[in-house]
Short mmCIF file of C-alpha atoms and ligand atoms in Angstrom, two decimals:
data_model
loop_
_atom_site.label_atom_id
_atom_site.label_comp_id
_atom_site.label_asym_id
_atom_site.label_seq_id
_atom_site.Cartn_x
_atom_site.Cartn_y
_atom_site.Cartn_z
CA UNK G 1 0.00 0.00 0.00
CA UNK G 2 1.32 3.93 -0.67
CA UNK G 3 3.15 5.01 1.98
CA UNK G 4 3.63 1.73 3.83
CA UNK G 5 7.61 0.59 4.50
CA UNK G 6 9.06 -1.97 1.95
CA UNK G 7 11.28 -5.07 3.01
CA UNK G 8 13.89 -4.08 -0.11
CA UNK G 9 14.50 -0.18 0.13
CA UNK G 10 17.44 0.93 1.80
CA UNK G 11 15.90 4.12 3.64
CA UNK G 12 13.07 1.89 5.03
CA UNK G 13 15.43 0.30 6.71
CA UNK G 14 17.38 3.42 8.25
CA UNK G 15 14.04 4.50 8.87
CA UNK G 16 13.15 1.69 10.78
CA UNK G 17 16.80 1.95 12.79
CA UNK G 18 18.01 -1.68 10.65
CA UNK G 19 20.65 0.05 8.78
CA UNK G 20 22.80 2.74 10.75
CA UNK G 21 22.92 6.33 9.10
CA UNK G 22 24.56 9.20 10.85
CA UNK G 23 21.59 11.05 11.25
CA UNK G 24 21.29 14.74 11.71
CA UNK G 25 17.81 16.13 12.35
CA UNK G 26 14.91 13.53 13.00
CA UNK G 27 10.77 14.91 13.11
CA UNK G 28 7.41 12.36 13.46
CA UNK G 29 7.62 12.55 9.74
CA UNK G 30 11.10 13.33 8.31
CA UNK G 31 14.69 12.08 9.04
CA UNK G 32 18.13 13.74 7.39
CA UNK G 33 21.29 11.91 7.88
CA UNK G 34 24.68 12.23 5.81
CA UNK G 35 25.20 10.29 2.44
CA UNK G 36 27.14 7.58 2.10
CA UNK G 37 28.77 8.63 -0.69
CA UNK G 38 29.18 12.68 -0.27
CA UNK G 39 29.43 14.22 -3.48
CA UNK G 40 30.03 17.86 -1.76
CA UNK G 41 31.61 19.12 1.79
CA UNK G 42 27.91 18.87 2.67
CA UNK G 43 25.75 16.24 1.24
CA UNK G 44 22.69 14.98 3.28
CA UNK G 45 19.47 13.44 2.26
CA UNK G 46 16.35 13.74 3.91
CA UNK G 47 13.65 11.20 3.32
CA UNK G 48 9.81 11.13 4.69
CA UNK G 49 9.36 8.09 6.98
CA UNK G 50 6.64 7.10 4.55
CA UNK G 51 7.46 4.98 1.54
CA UNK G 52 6.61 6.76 -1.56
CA UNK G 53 8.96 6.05 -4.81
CA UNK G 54 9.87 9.75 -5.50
CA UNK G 55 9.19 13.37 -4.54
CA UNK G 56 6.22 14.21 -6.72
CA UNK G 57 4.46 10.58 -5.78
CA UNK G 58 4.92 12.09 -1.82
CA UNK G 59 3.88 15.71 -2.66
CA UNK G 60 0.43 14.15 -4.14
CA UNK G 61 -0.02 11.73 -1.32
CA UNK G 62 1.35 13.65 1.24
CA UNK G 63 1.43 17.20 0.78
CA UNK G 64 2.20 18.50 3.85
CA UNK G 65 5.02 16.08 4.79
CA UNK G 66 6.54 17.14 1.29
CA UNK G 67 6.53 20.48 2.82
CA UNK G 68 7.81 19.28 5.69
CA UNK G 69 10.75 17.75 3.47
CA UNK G 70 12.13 20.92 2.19
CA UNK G 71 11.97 23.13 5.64
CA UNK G 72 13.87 20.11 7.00
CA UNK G 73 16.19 20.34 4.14
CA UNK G 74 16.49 23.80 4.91
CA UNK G 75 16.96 23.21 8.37
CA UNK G 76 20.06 20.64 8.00
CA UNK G 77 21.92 23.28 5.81
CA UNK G 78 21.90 26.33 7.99
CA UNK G 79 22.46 23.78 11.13
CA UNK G 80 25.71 22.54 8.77
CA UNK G 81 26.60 26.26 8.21
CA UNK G 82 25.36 26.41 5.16
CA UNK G 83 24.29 30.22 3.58
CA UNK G 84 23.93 28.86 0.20
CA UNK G 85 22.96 25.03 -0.95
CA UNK G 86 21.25 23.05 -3.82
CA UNK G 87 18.27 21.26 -3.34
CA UNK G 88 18.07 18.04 -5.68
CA UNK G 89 15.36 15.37 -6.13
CA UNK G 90 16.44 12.93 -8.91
CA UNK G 91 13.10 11.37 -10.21
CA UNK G 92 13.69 8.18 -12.29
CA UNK G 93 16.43 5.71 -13.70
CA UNK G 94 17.32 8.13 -16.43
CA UNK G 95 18.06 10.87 -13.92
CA UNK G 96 20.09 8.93 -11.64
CA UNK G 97 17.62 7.67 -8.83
CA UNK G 98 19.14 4.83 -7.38
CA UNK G 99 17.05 4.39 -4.19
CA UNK G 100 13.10 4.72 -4.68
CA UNK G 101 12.51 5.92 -1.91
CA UNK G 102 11.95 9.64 -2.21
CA UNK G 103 14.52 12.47 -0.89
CA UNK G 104 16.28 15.49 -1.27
CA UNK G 105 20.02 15.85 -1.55
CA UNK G 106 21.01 19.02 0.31
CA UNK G 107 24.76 20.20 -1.32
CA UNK G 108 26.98 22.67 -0.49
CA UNK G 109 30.35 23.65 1.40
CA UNK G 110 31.75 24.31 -1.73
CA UNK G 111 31.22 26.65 -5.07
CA UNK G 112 28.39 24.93 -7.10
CA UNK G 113 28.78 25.28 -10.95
CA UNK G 114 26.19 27.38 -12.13
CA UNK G 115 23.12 25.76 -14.22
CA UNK G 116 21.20 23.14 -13.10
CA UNK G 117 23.23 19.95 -14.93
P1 LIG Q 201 19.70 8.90 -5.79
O1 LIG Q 201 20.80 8.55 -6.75
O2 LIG Q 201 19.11 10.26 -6.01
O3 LIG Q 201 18.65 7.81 -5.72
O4 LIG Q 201 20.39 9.01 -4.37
C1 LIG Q 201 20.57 7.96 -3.50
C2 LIG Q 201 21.64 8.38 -2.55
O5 LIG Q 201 21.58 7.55 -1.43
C3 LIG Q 201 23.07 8.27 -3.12
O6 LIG Q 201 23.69 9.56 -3.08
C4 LIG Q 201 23.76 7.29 -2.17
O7 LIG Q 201 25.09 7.63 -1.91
C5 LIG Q 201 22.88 7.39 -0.92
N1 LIG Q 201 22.86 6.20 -0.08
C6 LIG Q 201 22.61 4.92 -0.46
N2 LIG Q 201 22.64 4.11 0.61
C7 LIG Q 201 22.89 4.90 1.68
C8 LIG Q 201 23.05 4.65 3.08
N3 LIG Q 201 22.94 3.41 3.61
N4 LIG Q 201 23.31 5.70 3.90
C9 LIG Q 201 23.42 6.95 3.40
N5 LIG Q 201 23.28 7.25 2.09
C10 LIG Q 201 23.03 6.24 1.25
ZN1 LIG Q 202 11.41 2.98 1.48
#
């Protein structure tokens, strides 16, 4: 069912406490913890508890927890010093979405090329 945790996806499981995540700021409906694999000084992700496969499918199920999602995101970044970040939801295979669970990468710490690719 939408929204309910699956037995295969990685951030159900750090959700769940399974899988350990250094985790940064944690609400009833939202956790952000540091990537793995940190593309920037700063890279987290935040992720809604719920299961939804990307950020649109949670915005139309859940709009107020995708809200949630991006004060959160702002949140982390000013907690991590951050003045100035980039907010990005990759949606699909063909964009780079590895993990269908839906989240935000919050980057920064660095100069980001200009653009949005
Ligand atoms: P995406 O490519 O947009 O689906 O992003 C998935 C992100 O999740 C990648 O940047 C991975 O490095 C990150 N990731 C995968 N597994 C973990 C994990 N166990 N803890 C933290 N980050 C992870
Ligand atoms: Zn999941």
């Amino acid at each position: 069912m939408a929204g309910e945790p699956q037995a295969d996806c990685v951030f159900c499981k750090i959700v769940a406490g399974g899988i350990p995540a250094t985790v940064l700021r944690k609400t009833d409906h939202t956790i952000a913890f540091r990537d793995i694999n940190p593309q920037a000084p700063t890279h987290i992700l935040v992720i809604p508890h719920a299961h939804y496969a990307n950020a649109a499918e949670l915005a139309a199920a859940e709009p107020l927890i995708a809200a949630e999602l991006l004060a959160e995101a702002g949140e982390a970044a000013r907690e991590d010093g951050l003045d100035a970040y980039r907010l990005i939801f990759n949606t699909g295979a063909g964009a780079g979405q590895t993990v269908f669970h839906a989240h935000v990468h919050v980057l920064g710490g660095k100069p980001l090329r200009e653009g949005m690719v």
